[in-house]
């Protein structure tokens, strides 16, 4: 019957364990609590919490956490001069509070019942026992089988050290292991079963006759214990030997104890867990089991050299109690917040990003398709030097900013060589040979020249306009026999005529003063028709006649 009860209990515990693991897995990846929640912080730690939220202090305040209360039950035994008589039972109640993520303190009360029965007889060892020696005579070697039953009540304060809640590769643990140690006091009330139902001391001579002097071996222990239990009535009516030097509480001895042991907790939910542990209590008494004398084989005996120890193996159910608090800190991985913040920052004060731009073109290196653009070269959105005419020479180095496609490929300076029109080939040939006689002219190979565009009503050359003017000047220097006509448009009004004059004058002035071209090589034309008023065309004027300077048509409208 007892075995069936243990089987049912084991099945029940396994069911609870499986439920606990299943529930814990659902929250394995979840954070323990919101580190920014002020309602979880005690008032005395609010200043630290505020400093943390304002990034003035790097460590978060320790949150308020729940208390643990637990109820346990199990088996208690005494290690002494008398062998344990199983089964036994014990119950306990504890209250536990964390001191940090590893250490906690626990107050525990245990009520334990233990029994013992020796299956080997004692013939002389009881001679110094003032209780047993009243009823049995060691001088004639009357056999006695030591037995006892004791009730122990223990109150202790314990320090508990958690072993595995700090995890480096997992958010939290569903099973915790811990060790504990502490001090306390205990009372024990030990009794013997010396008398049968007839009120007389047990006569063990029949047991001796049944098994013989040499029959009390380990192999026969079960049969011997069965025979003894059949003989005894289980009344445990006689108070056992006590140490008169020990203090008493309510008529029973009270002694100091030191408790140590290992344990484990299995999480069922954020509120409930199962605890399994083995608590060992070290005493300064040899009489927990009622016997302190060694068996010597003669009436002269000696006291035991070691004190009695009792232990309590238990399984319990623990509950976390508290409001506006996180679960007990020993269930929380203190690295959880740090790893979560590294993975997905919510509070971290991130530095302003520094985006390198090695070539200083305004496009950061990670997006720059041309990381070594020369200084001063305009670039596009990809950091590539602009090349307006697509001739392969960037604008900042191109001496002919707009080279027609038919004039490409170009040289290293971006200057193309445009082919002569078919109609000019014969004329050029005759010019080269002097076939036009006195109407001939010096050979000019200056080719097509770019136009310069002004914006709005400005008369000042832009950066691009100056670059084009430099290209024109270079061609004129390479063709000293050539003259060029500088042509402006706009005849619709006086202001348009004056604006056209100002722009033609500005181009010629720049080429003469800045580029060093002789003013005699220019033909000044303004107010022409058939063109864009904002465009100044530059054309080969070799063989043409015209002034290189003319007075302003409307000086009062001249741009300053």
Coordinates of C-alpha atoms in Angstrom, one line a residue:
X1 CA 0.0 0.0 0.0
X2 CA 2.8 2.4 0.9
X3 CA 4.6 1.6 -2.4
X4 CA 1.4 2.5 -4.3
X5 CA 1.3 5.9 -2.5
X6 CA 4.9 6.7 -3.5
X7 CA 4.1 5.8 -7.2
X8 CA 1.1 8.1 -7.2
X9 CA 3.2 10.9 -5.6
X10 CA 6.0 10.4 -8.2
X11 CA 3.5 10.6 -11.1
X12 CA 2.0 13.7 -9.7
X13 CA 5.4 15.4 -9.4
X14 CA 6.3 14.4 -12.9
X15 CA 3.1 16.0 -14.2
X16 CA 3.9 19.2 -12.4
X17 CA 7.5 19.2 -13.7
X18 CA 6.3 18.8 -17.3
X19 CA 3.8 21.6 -16.9
X20 CA 6.5 23.9 -15.5
X21 CA 8.9 23.3 -18.4
X22 CA 6.1 23.9 -20.9
X23 CA 5.1 27.2 -19.3
X24 CA 8.6 28.5 -19.0
X25 CA 9.5 27.8 -22.6
X26 CA 6.9 30.3 -23.8
X27 CA 8.7 33.2 -22.1
X28 CA 12.2 32.1 -22.6
X29 CA 13.1 35.0 -24.9
X30 CA 11.0 37.6 -23.1
X31 CA 12.7 40.3 -21.0
X32 CA 12.4 39.8 -17.2
X33 CA 10.8 43.3 -16.6
X34 CA 10.8 46.8 -18.0
X35 CA 13.9 48.4 -16.7
X36 CA 12.3 51.9 -17.0
X37 CA 9.2 51.1 -15.0
X38 CA 9.4 53.4 -11.9
X39 CA 6.6 51.6 -10.1
X40 CA 9.0 48.7 -9.5
X41 CA 11.6 50.8 -7.8
X42 CA 11.5 51.4 -4.0
X43 CA 11.3 55.1 -2.9
X44 CA 14.9 55.0 -1.5
X45 CA 16.3 54.0 -4.9
X46 CA 14.3 56.4 -7.0
X47 CA 17.2 59.0 -7.1
X48 CA 19.4 56.3 -8.7
X49 CA 16.6 55.3 -11.1
X50 CA 16.2 58.9 -12.2
X51 CA 19.9 59.3 -12.8
X52 CA 19.9 56.1 -14.8
X53 CA 16.9 57.3 -17.0
X54 CA 18.7 60.5 -17.7
X55 CA 21.9 58.7 -18.7
X56 CA 23.7 60.3 -15.8
X57 CA 24.5 57.0 -14.1
X58 CA 25.2 53.7 -16.0
X59 CA 23.6 51.2 -13.5
X60 CA 19.9 50.7 -13.1
X61 CA 18.4 50.7 -9.6
X62 CA 17.6 47.3 -8.1
X63 CA 13.9 46.7 -8.4
X64 CA 11.5 45.7 -5.7
X65 CA 11.2 41.9 -5.8
X66 CA 8.8 39.4 -4.3
X67 CA 9.1 37.3 -1.2
X68 CA 9.0 33.5 -1.4
X69 CA 7.0 31.4 1.0
X70 CA 7.1 27.6 0.8
X71 CA 5.6 24.5 2.3
X72 CA 7.5 21.2 2.1
X73 CA 7.2 17.6 3.2
X74 CA 9.5 14.7 3.1
X75 CA 11.5 12.1 5.0
X76 CA 13.7 12.8 8.1
X77 CA 16.4 10.5 9.5
X78 CA 19.0 10.6 12.2
X79 CA 22.6 9.5 11.8
X80 CA 23.7 8.2 15.1
X81 CA 24.2 4.9 17.1
X82 CA 20.8 3.5 16.0
X83 CA 19.9 2.6 12.4
X84 CA 17.0 4.5 10.8
X85 CA 13.6 2.9 10.8
X86 CA 11.8 3.9 7.6
X87 CA 9.4 5.4 6.5
X88 CA 9.5 8.7 8.5
X89 CA 8.1 12.1 7.7
X90 CA 8.7 15.7 8.2
X91 CA 7.1 19.0 7.2
X92 CA 8.6 22.5 6.9
X93 CA 7.7 26.1 6.3
X94 CA 10.0 28.8 5.1
X95 CA 10.1 32.5 4.1
X96 CA 12.8 33.7 1.8
X97 CA 14.0 37.2 0.6
X98 CA 16.7 38.1 -1.8
X99 CA 19.7 40.1 -0.9
X100 CA 20.8 40.3 -4.5
X101 CA 20.8 38.2 -7.7
X102 CA 22.9 35.4 -6.0
X103 CA 22.4 35.6 -2.3
X104 CA 19.2 35.5 -0.3
X105 CA 18.2 34.9 3.3
X106 CA 15.7 32.3 4.5
X107 CA 13.9 31.7 7.8
X108 CA 12.7 28.1 8.2
X109 CA 10.7 26.0 10.7
X110 CA 10.7 22.2 10.4
X111 CA 8.7 19.6 12.3
X112 CA 10.4 16.2 12.0
X113 CA 9.7 12.8 13.2
X114 CA 12.3 10.0 13.1
X115 CA 12.6 6.4 14.3
X116 CA 15.3 3.9 14.6
X117 CA 15.8 0.2 15.2
X118 CA 19.0 -1.8 15.5
X119 CA 18.7 -5.3 14.0
X120 CA 21.9 -6.3 15.9
X121 CA 21.6 -6.8 19.7
X122 CA 23.6 -5.0 22.4
X123 CA 24.7 -7.0 25.4
X124 CA 26.8 -4.6 27.5
X125 CA 26.8 -1.1 25.8
X126 CA 23.6 0.0 27.6
X127 CA 25.2 -0.4 31.0
X128 CA 25.9 3.3 31.3
X129 CA 22.4 4.2 30.0
X130 CA 20.5 5.2 33.2
X131 CA 17.1 4.4 31.6
X132 CA 17.7 1.0 29.9
X133 CA 20.0 -0.3 32.6
X134 CA 17.0 -0.2 35.0
X135 CA 15.3 -3.0 33.2
X136 CA 18.2 -5.0 31.6
X137 CA 21.3 -6.4 33.3
X138 CA 24.5 -5.9 31.3
X139 CA 26.5 -8.0 33.8
X140 CA 24.6 -11.1 32.7
X141 CA 24.6 -9.9 29.1
X142 CA 20.9 -9.6 28.6
X143 CA 20.2 -8.7 24.9
X144 CA 18.7 -5.4 24.0
X145 CA 17.7 -4.1 20.6
X146 CA 18.0 -0.3 20.6
X147 CA 15.0 1.6 19.3
X148 CA 13.7 5.1 19.5
X149 CA 11.3 7.6 18.2
X150 CA 12.0 11.3 18.3
X151 CA 10.2 14.5 17.4
X152 CA 12.4 17.4 16.4
X153 CA 11.4 21.0 16.0
X154 CA 13.9 23.3 14.4
X155 CA 14.0 27.0 13.7
X156 CA 16.9 28.3 11.6
X157 CA 18.2 31.3 9.7
X158 CA 19.9 30.4 6.5
X159 CA 21.9 32.1 3.8
X160 CA 21.2 30.8 0.3
X161 CA 23.6 31.1 -2.6
X162 CA 22.2 30.6 -6.1
X163 CA 24.5 28.8 -8.6
X164 CA 23.1 29.2 -12.1
X165 CA 20.8 32.1 -12.6
X166 CA 23.6 34.2 -14.2
X167 CA 23.6 32.9 -17.8
X168 CA 25.8 34.1 -20.6
X169 CA 24.1 32.2 -23.5
X170 CA 20.5 31.9 -22.3
X171 CA 17.9 34.5 -21.1
X172 CA 16.9 32.6 -18.0
X173 CA 16.8 29.3 -16.3
X174 CA 13.8 27.1 -15.5
X175 CA 15.7 25.0 -13.1
X176 CA 17.9 26.6 -10.4
X177 CA 20.5 25.0 -8.2
X178 CA 21.6 26.4 -4.9
X179 CA 23.4 25.7 -1.6
X180 CA 22.6 27.0 1.8
X181 CA 24.0 27.2 5.3
X182 CA 22.9 28.7 8.6
X183 CA 22.4 28.4 12.3
X184 CA 19.4 27.7 14.4
X185 CA 18.0 26.0 17.5
X186 CA 16.2 22.6 17.8
X187 CA 14.3 20.7 20.4
X188 CA 14.0 17.0 20.4
X189 CA 11.8 14.6 22.4
X190 CA 13.2 11.1 22.2
X191 CA 11.5 8.0 23.6
X192 CA 12.1 4.2 23.8
X193 CA 9.8 1.4 23.2
X194 CA 10.9 -0.8 26.2
X195 CA 7.6 -2.3 27.4
X196 CA 5.1 -4.6 25.7
X197 CA 1.3 -4.5 26.1
X198 CA 1.6 -6.5 29.3
X199 CA 3.6 -3.7 30.9
X200 CA 6.8 -5.8 31.1
X201 CA 10.2 -5.1 29.4
X202 CA 10.6 -7.0 26.2
X203 CA 12.3 -10.4 26.4
X204 CA 14.6 -10.6 23.4
X205 CA 15.9 -14.1 24.2
X206 CA 13.5 -15.6 21.7
X207 CA 15.0 -13.5 18.9
X208 CA 18.5 -14.6 20.0
X209 CA 17.4 -18.2 19.9
X210 CA 15.7 -17.8 16.6
X211 CA 18.8 -16.4 14.7
X212 CA 21.6 -17.6 17.0
X213 CA 24.6 -15.6 18.2
X214 CA 26.2 -15.6 14.8
X215 CA 23.0 -15.1 12.8
X216 CA 22.7 -11.3 13.1
X217 CA 24.2 -10.6 9.7
X218 CA 23.4 -8.1 7.0
X219 CA 21.8 -10.8 4.9
X220 CA 19.3 -11.6 7.7
X221 CA 18.5 -8.0 8.6
X222 CA 15.1 -7.9 7.0
X223 CA 14.0 -11.1 8.8
X224 CA 15.3 -9.8 12.1
X225 CA 13.6 -6.5 11.8
X226 CA 10.3 -8.2 10.8
X227 CA 10.5 -10.4 13.9
X228 CA 11.3 -7.4 16.2
X229 CA 8.4 -5.4 14.8
X230 CA 6.0 -8.3 15.3
X231 CA 7.1 -8.4 18.9
X232 CA 6.9 -4.7 19.7
X233 CA 3.7 -2.7 20.2
X234 CA 5.1 0.6 18.8
X235 CA 4.0 2.6 21.9
X236 CA 7.4 4.3 22.6
X237 CA 6.3 5.0 26.1
X238 CA 9.6 5.6 27.9
X239 CA 11.5 8.9 27.9
X240 CA 15.0 8.3 26.6
X241 CA 18.3 9.3 28.3
X242 CA 18.9 13.0 28.4
X243 CA 21.9 15.2 29.1
X244 CA 21.3 17.0 32.3
X245 CA 23.8 19.7 31.3
X246 CA 21.6 20.8 28.3
X247 CA 18.9 23.5 28.7
X248 CA 15.3 22.7 28.2
X249 CA 12.3 24.3 26.6
X250 CA 8.8 23.1 27.6
X251 CA 10.5 20.1 29.3
X252 CA 12.6 18.9 26.3
X253 CA 16.2 19.6 25.5
X254 CA 17.0 22.6 23.3
X255 CA 20.3 22.6 21.4
X256 CA 22.1 24.8 18.8
X257 CA 22.3 23.4 15.3
X258 CA 24.3 24.3 12.1
X259 CA 22.4 23.6 8.9
X260 CA 23.9 23.0 5.4
X261 CA 22.6 21.5 2.2
X262 CA 22.0 21.6 -1.5
X263 CA 18.7 22.2 -3.3
X264 CA 17.0 22.9 -6.6
X265 CA 13.9 24.7 -7.7
X266 CA 11.8 24.0 -10.8
X267 CA 9.8 26.8 -12.2
X268 CA 6.1 26.3 -12.9
X269 CA 5.2 29.9 -13.5
X270 CA 6.2 33.4 -12.4
X271 CA 4.4 32.7 -9.1
X272 CA 4.9 29.0 -8.4
X273 CA 7.9 26.6 -8.3
X274 CA 8.7 23.2 -6.9
X275 CA 11.7 22.9 -4.4
X276 CA 13.7 19.8 -3.8
X277 CA 16.4 19.8 -1.2
X278 CA 18.4 17.9 1.4
X279 CA 19.0 19.8 4.7
X280 CA 21.6 18.4 7.0
X281 CA 21.6 19.6 10.6
X282 CA 24.8 19.2 12.7
X283 CA 24.2 19.1 16.4
X284 CA 26.3 19.1 19.6
X285 CA 24.4 16.2 21.1
X286 CA 24.8 12.4 21.0
X287 CA 21.3 11.7 22.4
X288 CA 19.0 12.6 19.4
X289 CA 18.6 8.8 19.0
X290 CA 18.8 8.2 22.7
X291 CA 22.2 6.3 22.7
X292 CA 25.6 7.7 23.3
X293 CA 27.6 4.6 24.4
X294 CA 29.8 2.4 22.4
X295 CA 29.5 -1.4 22.4
X296 CA 32.8 -2.8 23.9
X297 CA 31.8 -6.3 24.8
X298 CA 32.1 -5.6 28.6
X299 CA 30.1 -3.6 31.1
X300 CA 32.7 -0.9 30.9
X301 CA 31.7 1.4 28.0
X302 CA 32.9 4.7 26.4
X303 CA 30.9 7.6 25.0
X304 CA 30.6 8.0 21.2
X305 CA 33.2 10.1 19.6
X306 CA 30.8 11.9 17.1
X307 CA 27.7 13.9 17.6
X308 CA 24.3 13.0 16.1
X309 CA 23.3 14.4 12.7
X310 CA 19.9 14.5 11.2
X311 CA 18.7 15.4 7.8
X312 CA 15.5 16.3 6.0
X313 CA 15.0 15.3 2.4
X314 CA 11.9 17.2 1.1
X315 CA 9.8 18.3 -1.8
X316 CA 7.9 21.5 -1.5
X317 CA 5.7 24.0 -3.3
X318 CA 6.8 27.6 -3.2
X319 CA 4.8 30.8 -3.9
X320 CA 6.1 34.2 -4.7
X321 CA 4.3 36.9 -2.8
X322 CA 4.2 40.7 -3.5
X323 CA 2.7 43.5 -5.5
X324 CA 4.3 46.0 -7.9
X325 CA 7.4 43.8 -7.7
X326 CA 9.4 41.6 -10.0
X327 CA 9.8 37.9 -9.3
X328 CA 12.5 37.0 -6.7
X329 CA 15.9 38.2 -8.0
X330 CA 17.4 34.7 -7.9
X331 CA 15.1 33.9 -10.9
X332 CA 16.4 36.9 -12.9
X333 CA 19.5 36.8 -15.0
X334 CA 21.2 40.1 -14.3
X335 CA 22.8 40.0 -17.8
X336 CA 19.3 39.9 -19.4
X337 CA 19.0 43.7 -19.5
X338 CA 22.6 44.2 -20.8
X339 CA 22.2 41.7 -23.6
X340 CA 18.7 43.0 -24.5
X341 CA 20.0 46.6 -24.7
X342 CA 23.0 45.6 -26.9
X343 CA 20.7 43.7 -29.2
X344 CA 17.9 46.3 -29.4
X345 CA 18.8 49.5 -27.7
X346 CA 15.9 51.4 -26.0
X347 CA 17.8 53.4 -23.4
X348 CA 21.4 53.4 -24.6
X349 CA 22.8 56.9 -25.2
X350 CA 24.2 56.4 -28.7
X351 CA 26.9 58.8 -30.0
X352 CA 26.3 60.9 -33.0
X353 CA 27.3 58.9 -36.0
X354 CA 30.6 60.0 -37.7
X355 CA 30.4 59.5 -41.5
X356 CA 33.8 59.7 -43.1
X357 CA 34.4 61.7 -46.3
X358 CA 38.0 61.2 -47.2
X359 CA 38.0 63.2 -50.4
X360 CA 35.8 66.0 -49.0
X361 CA 33.4 66.0 -51.9
X362 CA 30.3 66.0 -49.7
X363 CA 29.4 62.3 -50.3
X364 CA 30.3 60.0 -47.4
X365 CA 32.7 57.2 -48.1
X366 CA 30.1 54.4 -47.8
X367 CA 28.1 55.9 -50.7
X368 CA 31.1 57.3 -52.7
X369 CA 31.7 55.5 -56.0
X370 CA 34.8 57.6 -56.5
X371 CA 36.6 57.9 -53.1
X372 CA 39.6 59.9 -54.4
X373 CA 37.9 62.8 -56.2
X374 CA 40.5 65.7 -56.7
X375 CA 39.8 68.7 -54.5
X376 CA 37.5 71.3 -56.1
X377 CA 35.9 69.0 -58.6
X378 CA 32.1 69.1 -58.6
X379 CA 30.5 65.6 -58.2
X380 CA 27.1 64.0 -58.7
X381 CA 25.1 62.3 -55.9
X382 CA 27.3 59.2 -56.2
X383 CA 30.5 61.2 -55.6
X384 CA 31.6 60.8 -59.2
X385 CA 33.2 63.9 -60.9
X386 CA 30.8 65.6 -63.3
X387 CA 31.5 65.1 -67.0
X388 CA 29.0 67.3 -68.8
X389 CA 29.8 66.3 -72.3
X390 CA 30.5 62.7 -71.5
X391 CA 34.0 62.7 -73.1
X392 CA 35.6 60.9 -70.2
X393 CA 37.5 64.0 -68.8
X394 CA 35.9 65.4 -65.7
X395 CA 34.6 69.0 -65.9
X396 CA 37.3 70.2 -63.5
X397 CA 40.0 69.2 -65.9
X398 CA 38.1 69.6 -69.2
X399 CA 39.4 72.6 -71.3
X400 CA 36.4 72.1 -73.7
X401 CA 33.5 71.7 -71.3
X402 CA 31.0 70.8 -74.1
X403 CA 32.6 68.7 -76.8
X404 CA 30.1 67.6 -79.5
X405 CA 29.8 63.9 -79.9
X406 CA 31.2 64.0 -83.4
X407 CA 34.3 65.6 -82.1
X408 CA 35.1 62.8 -79.7
X409 CA 37.3 61.1 -78.7
X410 CA 39.2 63.9 -77.0
X411 CA 42.7 64.5 -75.8
X412 CA 43.9 64.5 -72.1
X413 CA 42.6 68.0 -71.7
X414 CA 39.1 67.1 -73.0
X415 CA 39.5 68.9 -76.3
X416 CA 38.1 67.1 -79.3
X417 CA 38.9 67.3 -83.0
X418 CA 35.9 68.0 -85.1
X419 CA 36.0 66.8 -88.8
X420 CA 35.6 69.5 -91.5
X421 CA 32.3 69.6 -93.3
X422 CA 32.4 68.0 -96.8
X423 CA 31.6 71.4 -98.4
X424 CA 34.7 72.9 -96.9
X425 CA 37.2 70.4 -98.0
X426 CA 37.5 71.9 -101.5
X427 CA 37.7 75.5 -100.2
X428 CA 40.3 74.4 -97.6
X429 CA 42.3 72.7 -100.3
X430 CA 42.2 75.8 -102.5
X431 CA 43.1 78.0 -99.5
X432 CA 46.0 75.7 -98.7
X433 CA 47.2 75.8 -102.3
X434 CA 46.5 79.6 -102.8
X435 CA 44.1 78.8 -105.5
X436 CA 41.8 81.7 -104.5
X437 CA 44.6 84.2 -105.3
X438 CA 44.3 87.5 -103.6
X439 CA 41.0 86.5 -102.1
X440 CA 42.7 83.8 -100.2
X441 CA 43.3 84.0 -96.5
X442 CA 45.7 82.5 -94.0
X443 CA 44.8 79.0 -93.1
X444 CA 42.8 78.9 -89.8
X445 CA 42.1 75.6 -88.0
X446 CA 40.5 76.9 -84.9
X447 CA 37.3 74.8 -85.5
X448 CA 34.1 75.1 -83.6
X449 CA 34.1 77.3 -80.4
X450 CA 31.8 76.9 -77.5
X451 CA 29.1 79.4 -76.6
X452 CA 28.9 81.1 -73.2
X453 CA 25.6 81.2 -71.4
X454 CA 24.7 83.9 -68.8
X455 CA 22.0 83.5 -66.2
X456 CA 19.1 85.9 -65.7
X457 CA 20.3 89.5 -66.4
X458 CA 23.8 89.0 -65.1
X459 CA 26.8 90.3 -67.1
X460 CA 29.5 88.6 -65.0
X461 CA 31.1 85.4 -66.2
X462 CA 30.2 82.4 -64.1
X463 CA 32.7 79.7 -63.1
X464 CA 31.6 77.6 -66.0
X465 CA 31.7 80.6 -68.3
X466 CA 35.3 81.4 -67.3
X467 CA 36.2 77.7 -68.0
X468 CA 34.8 78.0 -71.5
X469 CA 36.5 81.3 -72.0
X470 CA 39.8 79.7 -71.0
X471 CA 39.1 77.0 -73.6
X472 CA 38.5 79.6 -76.3
X473 CA 41.7 81.5 -75.3
X474 CA 43.7 78.2 -75.6
X475 CA 42.4 77.6 -79.1
X476 CA 43.2 81.1 -80.1
X477 CA 46.7 80.9 -78.8
X478 CA 47.2 77.6 -80.8
X479 CA 45.8 79.4 -83.9
X480 CA 47.4 82.8 -84.0
X481 CA 46.2 83.5 -87.5
X482 CA 42.6 83.3 -86.6
X483 CA 40.2 86.0 -85.6
X484 CA 36.9 85.3 -83.7
X485 CA 33.6 87.0 -83.7
X486 CA 31.9 87.5 -80.4
X487 CA 28.2 87.7 -81.0
X488 CA 25.4 88.8 -78.7
X489 CA 21.6 88.8 -79.3
X490 CA 18.8 91.1 -78.4
X491 CA 17.3 93.9 -80.4
X492 CA 13.8 94.0 -79.0
X493 CA 14.4 97.0 -76.7
X494 CA 17.0 99.4 -75.6
X495 CA 17.7 97.5 -72.4
X496 CA 18.1 94.2 -74.4
X497 CA 20.5 95.9 -76.8
X498 CA 22.5 97.3 -73.9
X499 CA 22.5 94.0 -72.0
X500 CA 23.8 92.3 -75.2
X501 CA 26.6 94.9 -75.5
X502 CA 27.6 94.4 -71.8
X503 CA 27.9 90.7 -72.2
X504 CA 29.9 90.8 -75.5
X505 CA 32.1 93.4 -73.9
X506 CA 32.6 91.2 -70.7
X507 CA 33.7 88.2 -72.8
X508 CA 36.2 90.2 -74.9
X509 CA 37.5 92.0 -71.8
X510 CA 38.1 88.7 -70.0
X511 CA 39.9 87.2 -72.9
X512 CA 42.1 90.2 -73.3
X513 CA 42.8 91.1 -69.7
X514 CA 42.8 87.6 -68.1
X515 CA 43.9 85.4 -70.9
X516 CA 46.2 87.8 -72.7
X517 CA 44.6 87.6 -76.2
X518 CA 45.3 90.6 -78.5
X519 CA 42.1 92.7 -78.8
X520 CA 42.7 93.1 -82.5
X521 CA 41.7 89.5 -83.0
X522 CA 38.0 90.1 -82.0
X523 CA 35.0 91.3 -83.9
X524 CA 32.5 93.0 -81.6
X525 CA 28.8 92.2 -82.5
X526 CA 25.8 92.9 -80.3
X527 CA 22.1 93.2 -80.7
X528 CA 21.9 90.5 -83.3
X529 CA 18.8 88.6 -84.3
X530 CA 18.1 84.9 -84.5
X531 CA 19.7 83.8 -81.2
X532 CA 19.1 83.4 -77.5
X533 CA 19.6 86.7 -75.6
X534 CA 21.4 84.8 -72.7
X535 CA 23.9 83.2 -75.1
X536 CA 27.1 84.7 -76.5
X537 CA 28.3 82.8 -79.5
X538 CA 31.9 82.6 -80.4
X539 CA 32.7 81.8 -84.0
X540 CA 35.6 81.8 -86.4
X541 CA 35.8 85.3 -87.9
X542 CA 38.9 84.9 -89.9
X543 CA 38.5 86.8 -93.2
X544 CA 35.6 88.9 -91.9
X545 CA 35.7 92.6 -91.2
X546 CA 34.3 94.3 -88.1
X547 CA 35.3 96.5 -85.2
X548 CA 36.9 95.0 -82.1
X549 CA 35.1 97.6 -79.9
X550 CA 32.0 99.8 -80.2
X551 CA 30.5 102.4 -78.0
X552 CA 27.7 101.4 -75.6
X553 CA 24.4 102.0 -77.3
X554 CA 22.6 103.2 -74.2
X555 CA 25.2 104.1 -71.5
X556 CA 22.5 105.1 -69.1
X557 CA 21.2 101.5 -69.0
X558 CA 24.7 99.9 -68.7
X559 CA 25.1 97.3 -66.0
X560 CA 27.6 98.2 -63.3

